[in-house]
CSV table of C-alpha atoms in Angstrom, one decimal:
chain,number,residue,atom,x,y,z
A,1,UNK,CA,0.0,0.0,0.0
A,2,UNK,CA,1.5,3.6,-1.0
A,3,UNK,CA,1.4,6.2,1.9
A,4,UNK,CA,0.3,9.6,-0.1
A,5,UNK,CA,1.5,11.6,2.7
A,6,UNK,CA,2.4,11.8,6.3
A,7,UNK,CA,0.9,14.2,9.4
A,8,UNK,CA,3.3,15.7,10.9
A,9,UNK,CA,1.7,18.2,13.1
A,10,UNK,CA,-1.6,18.2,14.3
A,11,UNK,CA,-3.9,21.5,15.9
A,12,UNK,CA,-8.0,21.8,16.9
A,13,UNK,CA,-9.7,24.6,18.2
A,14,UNK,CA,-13.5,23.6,19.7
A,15,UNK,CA,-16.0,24.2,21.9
A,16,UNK,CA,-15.1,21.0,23.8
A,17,UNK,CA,-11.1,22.0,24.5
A,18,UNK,CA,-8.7,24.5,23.4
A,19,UNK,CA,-6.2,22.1,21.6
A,20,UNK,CA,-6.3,18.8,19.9
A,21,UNK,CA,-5.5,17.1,22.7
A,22,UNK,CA,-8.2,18.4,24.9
A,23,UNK,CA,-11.0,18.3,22.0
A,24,UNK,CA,-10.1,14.9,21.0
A,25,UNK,CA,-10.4,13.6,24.9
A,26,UNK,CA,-13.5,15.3,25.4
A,27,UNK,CA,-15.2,14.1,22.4
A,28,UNK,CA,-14.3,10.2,23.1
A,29,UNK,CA,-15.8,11.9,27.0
A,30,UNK,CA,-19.5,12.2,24.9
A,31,UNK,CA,-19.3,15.4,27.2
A,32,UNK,CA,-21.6,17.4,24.3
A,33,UNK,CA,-23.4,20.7,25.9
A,34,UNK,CA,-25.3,22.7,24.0
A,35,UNK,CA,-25.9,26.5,25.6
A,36,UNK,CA,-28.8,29.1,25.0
A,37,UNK,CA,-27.5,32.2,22.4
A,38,UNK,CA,-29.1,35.6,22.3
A,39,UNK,CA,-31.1,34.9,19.3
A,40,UNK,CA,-34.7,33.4,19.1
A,41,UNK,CA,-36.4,31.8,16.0
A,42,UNK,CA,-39.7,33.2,14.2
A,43,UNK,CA,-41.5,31.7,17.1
A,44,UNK,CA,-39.9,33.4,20.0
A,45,UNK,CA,-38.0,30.8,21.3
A,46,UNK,CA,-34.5,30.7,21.9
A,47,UNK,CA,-31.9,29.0,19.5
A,48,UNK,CA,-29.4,26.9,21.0
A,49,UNK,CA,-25.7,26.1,19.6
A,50,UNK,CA,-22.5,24.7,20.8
A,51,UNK,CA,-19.8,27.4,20.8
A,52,UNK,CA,-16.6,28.2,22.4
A,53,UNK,CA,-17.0,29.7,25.3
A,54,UNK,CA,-13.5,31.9,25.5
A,55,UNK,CA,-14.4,33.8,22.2
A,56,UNK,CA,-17.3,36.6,23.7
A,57,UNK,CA,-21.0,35.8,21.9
A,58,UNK,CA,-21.1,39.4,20.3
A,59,UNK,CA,-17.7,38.2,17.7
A,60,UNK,CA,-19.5,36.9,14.9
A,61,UNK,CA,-18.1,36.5,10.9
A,62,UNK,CA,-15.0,36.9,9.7
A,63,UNK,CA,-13.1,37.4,13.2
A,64,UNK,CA,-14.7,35.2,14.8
A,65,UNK,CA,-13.5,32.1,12.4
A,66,UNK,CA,-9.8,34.0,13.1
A,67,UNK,CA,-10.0,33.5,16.8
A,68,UNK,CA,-11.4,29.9,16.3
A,69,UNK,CA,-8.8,29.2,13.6
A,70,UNK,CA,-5.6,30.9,14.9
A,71,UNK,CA,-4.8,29.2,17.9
A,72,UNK,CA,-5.5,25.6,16.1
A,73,UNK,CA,-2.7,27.0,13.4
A,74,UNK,CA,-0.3,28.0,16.0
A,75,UNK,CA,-0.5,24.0,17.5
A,76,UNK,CA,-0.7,22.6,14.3
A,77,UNK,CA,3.2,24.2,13.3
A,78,UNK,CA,4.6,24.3,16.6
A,79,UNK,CA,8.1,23.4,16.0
A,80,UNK,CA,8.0,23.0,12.3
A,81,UNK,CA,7.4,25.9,10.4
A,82,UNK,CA,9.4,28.8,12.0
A,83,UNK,CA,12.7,26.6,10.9
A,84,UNK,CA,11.3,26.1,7.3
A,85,UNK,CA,9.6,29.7,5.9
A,86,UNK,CA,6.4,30.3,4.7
A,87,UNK,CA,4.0,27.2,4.4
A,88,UNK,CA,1.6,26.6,1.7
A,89,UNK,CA,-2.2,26.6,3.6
A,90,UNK,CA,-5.3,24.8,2.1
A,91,UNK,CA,-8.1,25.8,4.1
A,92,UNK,CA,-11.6,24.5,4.0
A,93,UNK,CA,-14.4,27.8,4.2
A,94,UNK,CA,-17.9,27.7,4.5
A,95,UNK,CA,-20.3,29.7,1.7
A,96,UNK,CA,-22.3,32.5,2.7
A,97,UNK,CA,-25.6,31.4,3.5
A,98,UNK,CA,-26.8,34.4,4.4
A,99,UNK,CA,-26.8,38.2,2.5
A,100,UNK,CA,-26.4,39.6,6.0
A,101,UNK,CA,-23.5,37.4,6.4
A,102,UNK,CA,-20.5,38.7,6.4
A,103,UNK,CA,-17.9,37.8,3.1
A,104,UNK,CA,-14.5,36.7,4.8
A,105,UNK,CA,-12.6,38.4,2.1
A,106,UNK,CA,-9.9,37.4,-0.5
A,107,UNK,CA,-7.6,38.6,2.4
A,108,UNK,CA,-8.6,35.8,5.1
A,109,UNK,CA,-5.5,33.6,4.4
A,110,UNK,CA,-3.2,36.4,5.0
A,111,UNK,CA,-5.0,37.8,8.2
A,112,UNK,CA,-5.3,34.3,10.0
A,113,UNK,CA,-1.3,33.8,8.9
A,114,UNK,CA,-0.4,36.9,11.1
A,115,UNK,CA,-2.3,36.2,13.5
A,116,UNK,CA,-1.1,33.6,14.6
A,117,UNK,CA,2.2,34.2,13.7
A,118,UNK,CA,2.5,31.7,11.1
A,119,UNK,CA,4.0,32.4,7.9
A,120,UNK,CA,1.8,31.8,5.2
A,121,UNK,CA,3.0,31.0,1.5
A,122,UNK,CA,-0.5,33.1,0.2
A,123,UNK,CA,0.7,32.4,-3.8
A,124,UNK,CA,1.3,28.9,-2.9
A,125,UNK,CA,-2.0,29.0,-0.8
A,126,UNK,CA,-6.1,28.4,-1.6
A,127,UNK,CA,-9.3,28.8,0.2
A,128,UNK,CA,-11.7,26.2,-1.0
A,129,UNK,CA,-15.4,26.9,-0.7
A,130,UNK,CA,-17.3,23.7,-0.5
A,131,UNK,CA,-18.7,23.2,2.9
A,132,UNK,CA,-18.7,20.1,4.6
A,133,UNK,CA,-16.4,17.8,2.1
A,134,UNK,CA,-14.2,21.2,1.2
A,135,UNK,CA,-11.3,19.8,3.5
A,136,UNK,CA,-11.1,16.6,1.3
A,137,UNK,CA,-10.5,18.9,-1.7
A,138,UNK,CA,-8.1,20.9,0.2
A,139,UNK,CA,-6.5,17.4,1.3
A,140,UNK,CA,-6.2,16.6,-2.2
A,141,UNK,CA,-4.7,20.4,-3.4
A,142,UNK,CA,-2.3,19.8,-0.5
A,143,UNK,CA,-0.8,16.5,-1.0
A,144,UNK,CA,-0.3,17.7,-4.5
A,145,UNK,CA,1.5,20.6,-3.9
A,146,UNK,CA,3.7,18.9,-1.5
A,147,UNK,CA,4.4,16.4,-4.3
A,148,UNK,CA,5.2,19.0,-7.1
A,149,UNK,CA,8.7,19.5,-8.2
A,150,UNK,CA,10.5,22.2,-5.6
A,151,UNK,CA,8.0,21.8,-3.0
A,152,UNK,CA,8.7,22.8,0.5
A,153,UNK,CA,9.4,20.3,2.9
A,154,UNK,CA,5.3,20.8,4.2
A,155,UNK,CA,1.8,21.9,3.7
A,156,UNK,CA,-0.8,22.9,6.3
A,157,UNK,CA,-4.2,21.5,5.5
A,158,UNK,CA,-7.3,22.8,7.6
A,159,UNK,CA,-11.2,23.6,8.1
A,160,UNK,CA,-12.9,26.3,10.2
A,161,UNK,CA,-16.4,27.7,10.5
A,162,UNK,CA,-18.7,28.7,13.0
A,163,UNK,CA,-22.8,28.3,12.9
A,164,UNK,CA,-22.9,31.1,15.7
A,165,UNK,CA,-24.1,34.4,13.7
A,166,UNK,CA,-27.0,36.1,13.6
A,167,UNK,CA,-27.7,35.8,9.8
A,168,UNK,CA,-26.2,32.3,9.8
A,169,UNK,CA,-29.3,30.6,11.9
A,170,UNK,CA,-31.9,33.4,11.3
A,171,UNK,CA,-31.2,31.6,7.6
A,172,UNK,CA,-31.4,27.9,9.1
A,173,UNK,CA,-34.4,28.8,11.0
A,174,UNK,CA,-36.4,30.1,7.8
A,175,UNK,CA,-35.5,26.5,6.2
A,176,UNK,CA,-36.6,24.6,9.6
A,177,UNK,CA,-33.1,23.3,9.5
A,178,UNK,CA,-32.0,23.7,13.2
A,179,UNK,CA,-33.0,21.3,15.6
A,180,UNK,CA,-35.9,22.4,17.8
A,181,UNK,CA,-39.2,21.4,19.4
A,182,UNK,CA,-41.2,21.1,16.3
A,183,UNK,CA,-38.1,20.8,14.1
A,184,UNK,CA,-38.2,17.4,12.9
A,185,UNK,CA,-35.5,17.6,10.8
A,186,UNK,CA,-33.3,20.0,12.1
A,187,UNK,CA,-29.4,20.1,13.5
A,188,UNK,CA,-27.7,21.7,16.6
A,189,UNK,CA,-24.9,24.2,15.3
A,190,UNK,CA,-21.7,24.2,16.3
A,191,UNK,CA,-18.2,25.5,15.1
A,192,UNK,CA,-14.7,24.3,15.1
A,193,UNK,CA,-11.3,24.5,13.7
A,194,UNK,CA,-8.7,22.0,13.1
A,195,UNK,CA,-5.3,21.7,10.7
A,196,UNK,CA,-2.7,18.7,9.5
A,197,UNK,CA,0.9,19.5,8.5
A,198,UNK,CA,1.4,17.0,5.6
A,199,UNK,CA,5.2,16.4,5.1
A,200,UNK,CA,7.5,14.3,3.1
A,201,UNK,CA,8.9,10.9,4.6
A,202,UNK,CA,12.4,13.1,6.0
A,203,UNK,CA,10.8,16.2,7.2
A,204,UNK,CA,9.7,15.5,10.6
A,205,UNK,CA,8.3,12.6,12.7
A,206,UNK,CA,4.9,11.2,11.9
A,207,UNK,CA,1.4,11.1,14.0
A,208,UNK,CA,-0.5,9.3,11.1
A,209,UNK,CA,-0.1,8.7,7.4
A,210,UNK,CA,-2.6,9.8,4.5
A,211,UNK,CA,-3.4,6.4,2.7
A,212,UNK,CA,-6.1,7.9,0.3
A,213,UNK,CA,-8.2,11.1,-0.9
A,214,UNK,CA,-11.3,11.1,-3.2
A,215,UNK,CA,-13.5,14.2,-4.1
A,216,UNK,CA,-16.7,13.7,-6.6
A,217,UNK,CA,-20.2,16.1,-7.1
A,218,UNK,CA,-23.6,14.8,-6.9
A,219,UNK,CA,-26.3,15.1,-9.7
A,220,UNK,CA,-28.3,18.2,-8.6
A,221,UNK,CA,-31.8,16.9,-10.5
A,222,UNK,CA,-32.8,14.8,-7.9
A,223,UNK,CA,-32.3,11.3,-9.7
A,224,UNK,CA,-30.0,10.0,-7.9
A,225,UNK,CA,-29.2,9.6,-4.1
A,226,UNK,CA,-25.7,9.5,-3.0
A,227,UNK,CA,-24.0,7.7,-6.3
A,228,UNK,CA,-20.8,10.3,-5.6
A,229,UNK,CA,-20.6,9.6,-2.4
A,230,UNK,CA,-20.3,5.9,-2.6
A,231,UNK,CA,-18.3,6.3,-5.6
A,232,UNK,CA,-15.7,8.3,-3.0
A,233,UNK,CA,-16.5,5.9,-0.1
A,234,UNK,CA,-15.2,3.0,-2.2
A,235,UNK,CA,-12.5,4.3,-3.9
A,236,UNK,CA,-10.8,5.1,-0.8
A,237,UNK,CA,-11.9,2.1,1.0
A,238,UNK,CA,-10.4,-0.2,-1.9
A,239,UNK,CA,-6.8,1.2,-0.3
A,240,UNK,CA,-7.4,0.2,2.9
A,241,UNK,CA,-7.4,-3.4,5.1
A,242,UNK,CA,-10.9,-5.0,4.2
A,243,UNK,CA,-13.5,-4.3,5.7
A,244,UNK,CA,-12.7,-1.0,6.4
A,245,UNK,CA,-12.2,-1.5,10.5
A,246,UNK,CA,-13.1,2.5,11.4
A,247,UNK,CA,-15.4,5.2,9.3
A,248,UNK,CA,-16.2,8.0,10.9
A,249,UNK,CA,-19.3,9.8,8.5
A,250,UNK,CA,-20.4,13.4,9.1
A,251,UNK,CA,-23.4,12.8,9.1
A,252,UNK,CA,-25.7,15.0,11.5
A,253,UNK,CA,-29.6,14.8,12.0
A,254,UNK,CA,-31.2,16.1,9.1
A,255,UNK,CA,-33.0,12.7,7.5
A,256,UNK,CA,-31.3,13.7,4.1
A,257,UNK,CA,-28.0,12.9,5.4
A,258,UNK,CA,-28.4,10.0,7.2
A,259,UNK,CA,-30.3,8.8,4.5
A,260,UNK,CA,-27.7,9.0,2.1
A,261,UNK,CA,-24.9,7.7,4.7
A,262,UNK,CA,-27.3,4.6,5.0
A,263,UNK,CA,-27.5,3.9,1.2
A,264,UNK,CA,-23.8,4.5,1.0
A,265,UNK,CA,-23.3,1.3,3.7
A,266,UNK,CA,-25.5,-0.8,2.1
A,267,UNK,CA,-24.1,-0.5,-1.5
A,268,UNK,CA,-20.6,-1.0,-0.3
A,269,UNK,CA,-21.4,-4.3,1.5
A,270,UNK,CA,-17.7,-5.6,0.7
A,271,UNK,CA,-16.2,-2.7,2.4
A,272,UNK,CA,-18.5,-2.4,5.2
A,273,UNK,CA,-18.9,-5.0,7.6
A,274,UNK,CA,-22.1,-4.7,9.8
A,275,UNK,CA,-19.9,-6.9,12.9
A,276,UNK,CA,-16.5,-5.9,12.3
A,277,UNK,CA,-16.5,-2.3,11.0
A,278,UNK,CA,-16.8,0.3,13.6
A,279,UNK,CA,-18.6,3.6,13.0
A,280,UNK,CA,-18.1,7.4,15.5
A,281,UNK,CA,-20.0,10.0,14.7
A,282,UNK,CA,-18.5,12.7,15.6
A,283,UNK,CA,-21.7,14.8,15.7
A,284,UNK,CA,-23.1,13.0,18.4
A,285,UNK,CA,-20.4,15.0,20.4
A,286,UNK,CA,-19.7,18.5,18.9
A,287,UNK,CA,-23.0,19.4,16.4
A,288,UNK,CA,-22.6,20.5,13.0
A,289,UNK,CA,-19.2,22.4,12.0
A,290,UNK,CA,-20.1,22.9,8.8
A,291,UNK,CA,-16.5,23.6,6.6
A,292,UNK,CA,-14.3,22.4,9.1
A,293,UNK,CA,-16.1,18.7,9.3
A,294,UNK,CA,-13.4,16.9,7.4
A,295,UNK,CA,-10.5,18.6,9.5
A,296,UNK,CA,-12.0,17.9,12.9
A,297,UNK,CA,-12.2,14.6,11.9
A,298,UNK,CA,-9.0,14.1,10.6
A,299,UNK,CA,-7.5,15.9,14.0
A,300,UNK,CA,-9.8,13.7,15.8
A,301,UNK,CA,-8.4,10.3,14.5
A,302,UNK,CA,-4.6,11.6,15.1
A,303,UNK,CA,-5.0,12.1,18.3
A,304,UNK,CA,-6.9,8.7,18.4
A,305,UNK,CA,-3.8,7.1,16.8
A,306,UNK,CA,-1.2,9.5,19.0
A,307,UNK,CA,-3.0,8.6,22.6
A,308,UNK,CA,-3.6,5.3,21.7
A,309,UNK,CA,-7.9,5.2,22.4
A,310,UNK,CA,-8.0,4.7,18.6
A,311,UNK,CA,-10.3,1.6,17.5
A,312,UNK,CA,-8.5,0.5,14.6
A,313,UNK,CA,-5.1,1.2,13.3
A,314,UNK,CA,-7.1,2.9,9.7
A,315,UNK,CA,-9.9,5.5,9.7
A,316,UNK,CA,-12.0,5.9,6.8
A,317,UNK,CA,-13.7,9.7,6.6
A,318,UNK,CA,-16.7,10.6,4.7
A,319,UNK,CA,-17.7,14.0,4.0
A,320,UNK,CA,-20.9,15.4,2.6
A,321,UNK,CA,-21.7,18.8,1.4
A,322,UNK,CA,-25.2,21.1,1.5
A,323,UNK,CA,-24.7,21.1,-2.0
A,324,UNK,CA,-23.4,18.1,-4.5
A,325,UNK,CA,-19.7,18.0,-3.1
A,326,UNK,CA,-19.1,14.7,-1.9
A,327,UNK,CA,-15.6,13.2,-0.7
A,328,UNK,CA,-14.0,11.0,1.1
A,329,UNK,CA,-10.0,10.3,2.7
A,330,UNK,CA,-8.4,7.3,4.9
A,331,UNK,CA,-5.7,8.2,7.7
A,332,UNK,CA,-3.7,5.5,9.3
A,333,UNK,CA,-1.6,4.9,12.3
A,334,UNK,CA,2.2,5.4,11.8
């Protein structure tokens, strides 16, 4: 089996803990709490989220994904990129989903880089704005930068967004989308950010390895009901051990999404075992993060590999968007 990459550094920023390690114990805890906001839906009552309790409830938009994203980006390169100059960055952003909503900017890159004191390679660097599977584009963008002739030693691959805006749920709320009394299909919000230094086999000591990445977009007519995201599921399944022994699916509770998770499992009976394959949801725990799914769940399963609580020594990912962006990645131990 061909490693595509290796993690070498590894950073997460959530409501549940302040650093990977933190979040990741804490999750595996199930110590989920969701807290009352200030805002109230069009029938009076008050909307609950999940949100980071150190960043104050009035920071909203564009700085507050910085403060959620900074500190995660400062873990994530401690010790490797001061030594090695500016770093190529492929971040995972959500879409506006509101008008009210503020637009993070074509400057975002560069302002989360100084914030956290990190330099940034911004030519070398993308936003990519796909919601939920985004990171597993940027995963892909990432390991083939790091692979292109005169790369740097490493890349920096992450996800952030956060639910907790004013516009954001007045929006969710309009489509019966959060989860409520009388919501019956509806999500709990949440935010989160997370990153992965990918580097080359001599560039630093490994917490996992990147066995495979697979993006692919859903028909939009309605015809069909997760075909791209089994496609992705089994493509990266076929590099793993079968069946796959861990797959963690962000799915949360809209029926939609669990309804297409469930059609995935059942068409990829030869990957999936219903005895021997193991399945977290990570929702369960956190809520909805929206963009920086796919990166939580990568930091999630390092640490799991790193402090030794992991299941299985391979972790299959699955990542579905609002929209048709489907895809899908495997991270092993090292």
């Amino acid at each position: 089996m061909t490693t595509m990459g290796l993690v070498a550094g590894v950073g997460m920023s959530t409501p549940l803990g302040l650093d990977a390690r933190q979040s990741a114990l804490v999750l595996r805890a199930r110590k989920l709490s969701p807290g009352k906001t200030g805002h109230r839906d069009r029938r009076g009552n008050t909307i609950g989220d999940v949100r980071a309790i150190r960043i104050d409830d009035a920071c909203k938009g564009r700085e507050r994904l910085i403060q959620l994203a900074a500190p995660a980006l400062v873990e994530a390169t401690r010790g490797i990129g001061a030594a090695k100059g500016p770093i190529p960055l492929f971040l995972s952003l959500p879409p506006r989903r509101a008008e009210e909503e503020e637009p993070l900017g074509p400057d975002f890159l560069d302002l989360l880089g100084k914030r956290a004191g990190v330099a940034v390679a911004l030519p070398a660097s993308e936003a990519v704005v796909l919601g939920h599977a985004g990171f597993a584009a940027a995963l892909a963008r990432g390991l083939a930068a790091l692979a292109a002739p005169g790369a740097g030693p490493c890349v920096v691959v992450g996800g952030v967004d956060s639910h907790h805006d004013p516009a954001v749920l007045a929006a969710l709320d309009k489509e019966r989308r959060l989860h409520a009394e009388g919501a019956w299909n509806g999500f709990i919000p949440s935010e989160a950010a997370a990153f992965v230094v990918l580097a080359r086999q001599d560039a630093a000591p490994p917490i996992a390895r990147v066995i495979a990445v697979a993006t692919g977009m859903e028909r939009e007519d309605g015809t069909e009901i997760g075909e791209a995201a089994t496609e992705v599921a089994l493509r990266v399944a076929g590099a793993m051990r079968a069946p796959v022994p861990w797959v963690l699916p962000d799915v949360n509770g809209e029926r939609h999404r669990v309804k297409e998770w469930s059609f995935v499992r059942i068409r990829n009976r030869s990957a999936f075992d219903e005895a021997k394959t193991i399945e977290t949801r990570l929702y369960d725990e956190l809520g909805d993060v929206g963009a920086a799914s796919g990166a939580v769940h990568a930091a999630y399963a390092c640490m799991a590999f790193r402090l030794g609580f992991a299941p299985a020594p391979e972790a299959l990912v699955t990542l579905a968007s609002e929209g048709p962006a489907r895809g899908a990645f495997a991270l092993g131990a090292p």
